[in-house]
Amino acid sequence: MKSSPIILVIMLLCFNASAQEIRILVPYFGTIHNQLAVEQMDQNLDDNSLFKGLYFQWVNPKKYQWNFFLYHSKDINYSTLLGNHLILDLYFKNTQQGRYVAGIGFDLINIHTDASIIQNLTHFKMKNEIYTYYFRIGRYFDKTSSGIENSGLLWLGYQRDDLNMDLSFTIPPMNPYMPEVVVAETQNKNNHYALAGIAFKSTLYHFLEIQFKFHRKFDLNADQTLNDISLMTNLYLSRRWGISYRFKYMELVIGKNQYHIAGICFVF
């Protein structure tokens, strides 16, 4: 419900679609490496698993772009990972040298952990939900020469994370005469960040696209920074079909995610 304003704007953009617009759909498959920090136990869980995702992007080069990515992994650190992000960017004052951008986004990450025994604890259950809201402003710098299109982006923004965690486990007795101890805890946090990011994109003769993105989150309430790095390569075999590869490294308050995925992209 909280992301409904973004969805409403996207619906209005869709109704005003033009022939200049490009739509890309990519199902992705690959692997993910997850590190999950459990502060209450002073433990770090580390595991790899199969990673699946579905990506959709709608681009009007002069007005806007929006994209949606839904991803899922199971049996990783005794957990099921389900997440999505939704981003909308609006472009202003387009020239051959570049354009300004204003964007908003929403992320949701669910990590549900359920293990019969972990680190000498039984009936271990943990549910983490992270809701992320952010906006950004910036400027693209474009340059085209000899069939190569280059674009750079500098941007600043603000982000809020709402972290909700439910944790419960049982500590077995040390001897038959001691009772077991059941621990249950609920925690809710709000983190606020200043954002700074850069992005570079090169398109070679309309068949090879390479994109790099990096942004850093500066915690406004604590001495902490988190990094986010993305790399994407698209090789177009025709006007409709191509091959896509993505790499992402993402630091979270509760751990880290890193994935390698590839898929067949359909352009229409």
Short mmCIF file of C-alpha atoms in Angstrom, two decimals:
data_model
loop_
_atom_site.label_atom_id
_atom_site.label_comp_id
_atom_site.label_asym_id
_atom_site.label_seq_id
_atom_site.Cartn_x
_atom_site.Cartn_y
_atom_site.Cartn_z
CA MET A 1 0.00 0.00 0.00
CA LYS A 2 2.80 2.41 0.82
CA SER A 3 4.21 2.16 -2.72
CA SER A 4 0.87 2.94 -4.42
CA PRO A 5 1.86 6.52 -5.50
CA ILE A 6 4.73 5.08 -7.55
CA ILE A 7 2.45 2.50 -9.15
CA LEU A 8 -0.12 5.21 -9.99
CA VAL A 9 2.49 7.33 -11.77
CA ILE A 10 3.71 4.29 -13.71
CA MET A 11 0.17 3.48 -14.84
CA LEU A 12 -0.24 7.03 -16.14
CA LEU A 13 3.03 6.75 -18.04
CA CYS A 14 1.96 3.45 -19.58
CA PHE A 15 -1.26 4.97 -20.93
CA ASN A 16 0.84 7.63 -22.69
CA ALA A 17 3.27 5.18 -24.32
CA SER A 18 4.84 6.19 -27.63
CA ALA A 19 6.67 4.43 -30.42
CA GLN A 20 9.98 5.76 -29.08
CA GLU A 21 9.67 3.66 -25.95
CA ILE A 22 11.56 0.45 -25.29
CA ARG A 23 10.46 -2.41 -23.06
CA ILE A 24 12.81 -5.14 -21.85
CA LEU A 25 11.83 -8.39 -20.09
CA VAL A 26 14.49 -10.74 -18.69
CA PRO A 27 14.11 -13.92 -16.59
CA TYR A 28 17.37 -14.45 -14.70
CA PHE A 29 19.02 -17.52 -13.15
CA GLY A 30 22.28 -17.78 -11.26
CA THR A 31 23.84 -18.07 -7.80
CA ILE A 32 23.75 -15.92 -4.69
CA HIS A 33 26.15 -15.67 -1.77
CA ASN A 34 24.49 -14.53 1.45
CA GLN A 35 26.02 -13.53 4.77
CA LEU A 36 23.51 -13.09 7.56
CA ALA A 37 24.53 -11.43 10.82
CA VAL A 38 22.71 -12.43 14.03
CA GLU A 39 23.84 -9.85 16.56
CA GLN A 40 21.89 -11.41 19.42
CA MET A 41 24.02 -14.58 19.08
CA ASP A 42 27.24 -12.91 17.86
CA GLN A 43 27.14 -15.25 14.86
CA ASN A 44 27.52 -14.86 11.08
CA LEU A 45 25.86 -17.36 8.75
CA ASP A 46 27.45 -17.85 5.32
CA ASP A 47 25.98 -19.82 2.40
CA ASN A 48 25.41 -20.06 -1.38
CA SER A 49 22.31 -21.07 -3.30
CA LEU A 50 20.37 -20.91 -6.56
CA PHE A 51 19.03 -17.44 -7.35
CA LYS A 52 16.10 -16.60 -9.65
CA GLY A 53 14.79 -13.24 -10.77
CA LEU A 54 12.45 -11.50 -13.19
CA TYR A 55 13.36 -8.04 -14.48
CA PHE A 56 11.21 -5.62 -16.47
CA GLN A 57 12.14 -2.13 -17.69
CA TRP A 58 10.17 0.49 -19.63
CA VAL A 59 12.21 3.35 -21.11
CA ASN A 60 11.32 6.60 -22.81
CA PRO A 61 14.79 8.11 -23.43
CA LYS A 62 13.53 11.70 -23.26
CA LYS A 63 10.96 11.47 -20.48
CA TYR A 64 11.34 8.60 -18.02
CA GLN A 65 12.33 5.06 -17.18
CA TRP A 66 10.93 2.63 -14.64
CA ASN A 67 11.98 -0.87 -13.75
CA PHE A 68 10.88 -3.69 -11.49
CA PHE A 69 12.95 -6.64 -10.27
CA LEU A 70 11.50 -9.60 -8.37
CA TYR A 71 13.95 -12.18 -6.99
CA HIS A 72 13.88 -15.34 -4.89
CA SER A 73 16.21 -17.90 -3.30
CA LYS A 74 15.59 -20.73 -0.88
CA ASP A 75 17.65 -23.12 1.24
CA ILE A 76 20.30 -20.45 1.88
CA ASN A 77 21.52 -20.09 5.48
CA TYR A 78 18.44 -22.13 6.50
CA SER A 79 16.43 -19.29 4.97
CA THR A 80 14.12 -18.26 2.17
CA LEU A 81 14.94 -14.93 0.53
CA LEU A 82 12.28 -12.97 -1.34
CA GLY A 83 12.73 -9.41 -2.52
CA ASN A 84 11.77 -6.82 -5.06
CA HIS A 85 12.59 -3.29 -6.05
CA LEU A 86 10.67 -0.69 -7.98
CA ILE A 87 12.33 2.46 -9.38
CA LEU A 88 10.92 5.40 -11.32
CA ASP A 89 13.11 8.14 -12.86
CA LEU A 90 11.77 11.26 -14.59
CA TYR A 91 13.98 13.24 -17.02
CA PHE A 92 14.05 17.03 -17.43
CA LYS A 93 15.76 19.57 -19.72
CA ASN A 94 16.99 17.11 -22.33
CA THR A 95 19.87 18.25 -24.53
CA GLN A 96 22.51 16.46 -26.59
CA GLN A 97 24.88 16.91 -23.66
CA GLY A 98 22.63 15.29 -21.07
CA ARG A 99 19.57 15.70 -18.86
CA TYR A 100 18.48 16.08 -15.25
CA VAL A 101 16.83 13.24 -13.36
CA ALA A 102 14.55 12.98 -10.32
CA GLY A 103 13.76 9.51 -9.06
CA ILE A 104 11.93 7.60 -6.34
CA GLY A 105 12.12 3.95 -5.35
CA PHE A 106 10.85 1.24 -3.06
CA ASP A 107 12.55 -2.02 -1.98
CA LEU A 108 11.26 -4.92 0.06
CA ILE A 109 13.47 -7.75 1.32
CA ASN A 110 12.09 -10.71 3.28
CA ILE A 111 14.43 -13.23 4.92
CA HIS A 112 12.71 -16.08 6.80
CA THR A 113 15.03 -18.42 8.71
CA ASP A 114 13.78 -21.74 10.10
CA ALA A 115 16.24 -24.32 11.47
CA SER A 116 15.68 -27.27 13.77
CA ILE A 117 19.16 -26.76 15.23
CA ILE A 118 21.76 -24.05 14.61
CA GLN A 119 24.83 -23.14 16.68
CA ASN A 120 23.71 -25.54 19.47
CA LEU A 121 20.29 -23.89 19.59
CA THR A 122 17.00 -25.63 18.75
CA HIS A 123 13.76 -24.41 17.20
CA PHE A 124 15.58 -21.43 15.70
CA LYS A 125 13.28 -19.04 13.83
CA MET A 126 14.02 -15.55 12.56
CA LYS A 127 12.01 -13.26 10.32
CA ASN A 128 13.59 -10.13 8.87
CA GLU A 129 11.64 -7.64 6.78
CA ILE A 130 13.36 -4.58 5.34
CA TYR A 131 11.30 -1.81 3.74
CA THR A 132 13.31 0.81 1.87
CA TYR A 133 12.08 4.16 0.52
CA TYR A 134 14.31 6.63 -1.28
CA PHE A 135 14.49 9.53 -3.69
CA ARG A 136 17.35 11.03 -5.69
CA ILE A 137 18.24 13.92 -7.97
CA GLY A 138 21.11 14.10 -10.42
CA ARG A 139 22.37 14.79 -13.89
CA TYR A 140 23.30 12.64 -16.87
CA PHE A 141 26.22 13.61 -19.08
CA ASP A 142 25.93 12.13 -22.60
CA LYS A 143 28.38 11.89 -25.47
CA THR A 144 28.08 10.05 -28.79
CA SER A 145 30.83 9.51 -31.33
CA SER A 146 31.55 6.94 -34.09
CA GLY A 147 28.67 4.65 -33.12
CA ILE A 148 29.54 4.60 -29.41
CA GLU A 149 27.10 6.15 -26.95
CA ASN A 150 28.51 7.04 -23.53
CA SER A 151 26.55 8.28 -20.54
CA GLY A 152 27.56 9.20 -17.00
CA LEU A 153 25.35 9.99 -14.03
CA LEU A 154 26.11 11.81 -10.78
CA TRP A 155 23.37 11.83 -8.14
CA LEU A 156 22.53 12.53 -4.48
CA GLY A 157 19.60 11.26 -2.45
CA TYR A 158 17.98 10.22 0.80
CA GLN A 159 16.91 6.77 2.00
CA ARG A 160 14.93 5.38 4.90
CA ASP A 161 15.06 1.71 5.96
CA ASP A 162 12.44 0.14 8.22
CA LEU A 163 13.78 -3.11 9.70
CA ASN A 164 11.38 -5.46 11.48
CA MET A 165 12.79 -8.60 13.10
CA ASP A 166 11.18 -11.47 15.04
CA LEU A 167 13.60 -13.94 16.62
CA SER A 168 13.00 -17.04 18.75
CA PHE A 169 15.06 -20.07 19.76
CA THR A 170 15.49 -22.59 22.56
CA ILE A 171 18.66 -23.11 24.60
CA PRO A 172 18.95 -26.81 25.53
CA PRO A 173 19.69 -27.58 29.20
CA MET A 174 23.29 -28.19 30.20
CA ASN A 175 22.25 -31.24 32.25
CA PRO A 176 19.02 -33.22 32.83
CA TYR A 177 18.21 -31.24 35.97
CA MET A 178 18.14 -27.86 34.27
CA PRO A 179 15.15 -26.58 32.30
CA GLU A 180 15.46 -25.44 28.69
CA VAL A 181 15.38 -21.70 28.08
CA VAL A 182 13.11 -20.19 25.42
CA VAL A 183 14.22 -16.83 24.04
CA ALA A 184 11.91 -14.59 21.98
CA GLU A 185 12.62 -11.08 20.79
CA THR A 186 11.02 -8.50 18.52
CA GLN A 187 12.98 -5.56 17.19
CA ASN A 188 11.99 -2.60 15.03
CA LYS A 189 14.52 -0.11 13.69
CA ASN A 190 14.44 2.93 11.44
CA ASN A 191 17.66 3.89 9.68
CA HIS A 192 18.16 7.10 7.72
CA TYR A 193 20.84 7.55 5.08
CA ALA A 194 22.30 10.20 2.83
CA LEU A 195 23.07 8.76 -0.61
CA ALA A 196 25.74 9.52 -3.19
CA GLY A 197 26.08 7.60 -6.42
CA ILE A 198 27.69 7.38 -9.85
CA ALA A 199 26.84 5.37 -12.95
CA PHE A 200 28.45 4.81 -16.33
CA LYS A 201 26.92 3.28 -19.44
CA SER A 202 28.40 2.58 -22.89
CA THR A 203 26.54 1.24 -25.92
CA LEU A 204 28.62 0.02 -28.86
CA TYR A 205 26.88 0.10 -32.24
CA HIS A 206 23.53 -0.79 -30.62
CA PHE A 207 24.50 -4.40 -29.97
CA LEU A 208 26.70 -4.34 -26.84
CA GLU A 209 25.71 -2.49 -23.67
CA ILE A 210 27.89 -2.22 -20.55
CA GLN A 211 26.71 -0.52 -17.38
CA PHE A 212 28.38 0.09 -14.01
CA LYS A 213 26.72 1.57 -10.93
CA PHE A 214 28.02 2.41 -7.47
CA HIS A 215 26.43 4.20 -4.57
CA ARG A 216 27.22 4.63 -0.90
CA LYS A 217 24.83 5.03 2.01
CA PHE A 218 25.91 7.24 4.90
CA ASP A 219 24.05 6.49 8.14
CA LEU A 220 22.75 9.77 9.57
CA ASN A 221 22.44 8.34 13.10
CA ALA A 222 25.60 6.24 13.41
CA ASP A 223 29.16 6.00 12.13
CA GLN A 224 28.35 3.45 9.42
CA THR A 225 28.47 3.33 5.62
CA LEU A 226 27.05 0.68 3.30
CA ASN A 227 28.09 0.08 -0.31
CA ASP A 228 26.11 -1.08 -3.35
CA ILE A 229 27.86 -2.13 -6.59
CA SER A 230 26.19 -3.29 -9.82
CA LEU A 231 27.53 -4.41 -13.18
CA MET A 232 25.38 -5.30 -16.22
CA THR A 233 26.25 -6.43 -19.74
CA ASN A 234 23.71 -6.93 -22.55
CA LEU A 235 24.64 -8.52 -25.88
CA TYR A 236 21.85 -8.03 -28.44
CA LEU A 237 21.66 -10.75 -31.09
CA SER A 238 18.83 -9.04 -32.96
CA ARG A 239 16.38 -6.17 -32.49
CA ARG A 240 14.24 -8.42 -30.27
CA TRP A 241 16.56 -10.85 -28.52
CA GLY A 242 19.72 -10.69 -26.46
CA ILE A 243 21.76 -12.18 -23.64
CA SER A 244 22.05 -10.37 -20.30
CA TYR A 245 24.43 -10.78 -17.35
CA ARG A 246 24.24 -9.03 -13.99
CA PHE A 247 26.49 -8.88 -10.95
CA LYS A 248 25.54 -7.19 -7.70
CA TYR A 249 27.18 -6.71 -4.32
CA MET A 250 24.90 -5.23 -1.66
CA GLU A 251 25.64 -4.48 1.99
CA LEU A 252 22.71 -4.55 4.40
CA VAL A 253 22.34 -3.80 8.10
CA ILE A 254 21.74 -7.53 8.70
CA GLY A 255 24.42 -8.86 6.33
CA LYS A 256 25.53 -8.96 2.70
CA ASN A 257 24.25 -10.29 -0.63
CA GLN A 258 26.27 -10.96 -3.77
CA TYR A 259 24.90 -12.58 -6.92
CA HIS A 260 25.80 -13.54 -10.49
CA ILE A 261 22.84 -14.04 -12.83
CA ALA A 262 22.26 -14.38 -16.56
CA GLY A 263 19.22 -14.63 -18.82
CA ILE A 264 17.66 -14.18 -22.25
CA CYS A 265 16.26 -10.68 -22.76
CA PHE A 266 13.25 -9.90 -24.95
CA VAL A 267 12.96 -6.34 -26.33
CA PHE A 268 9.63 -5.01 -27.58
#
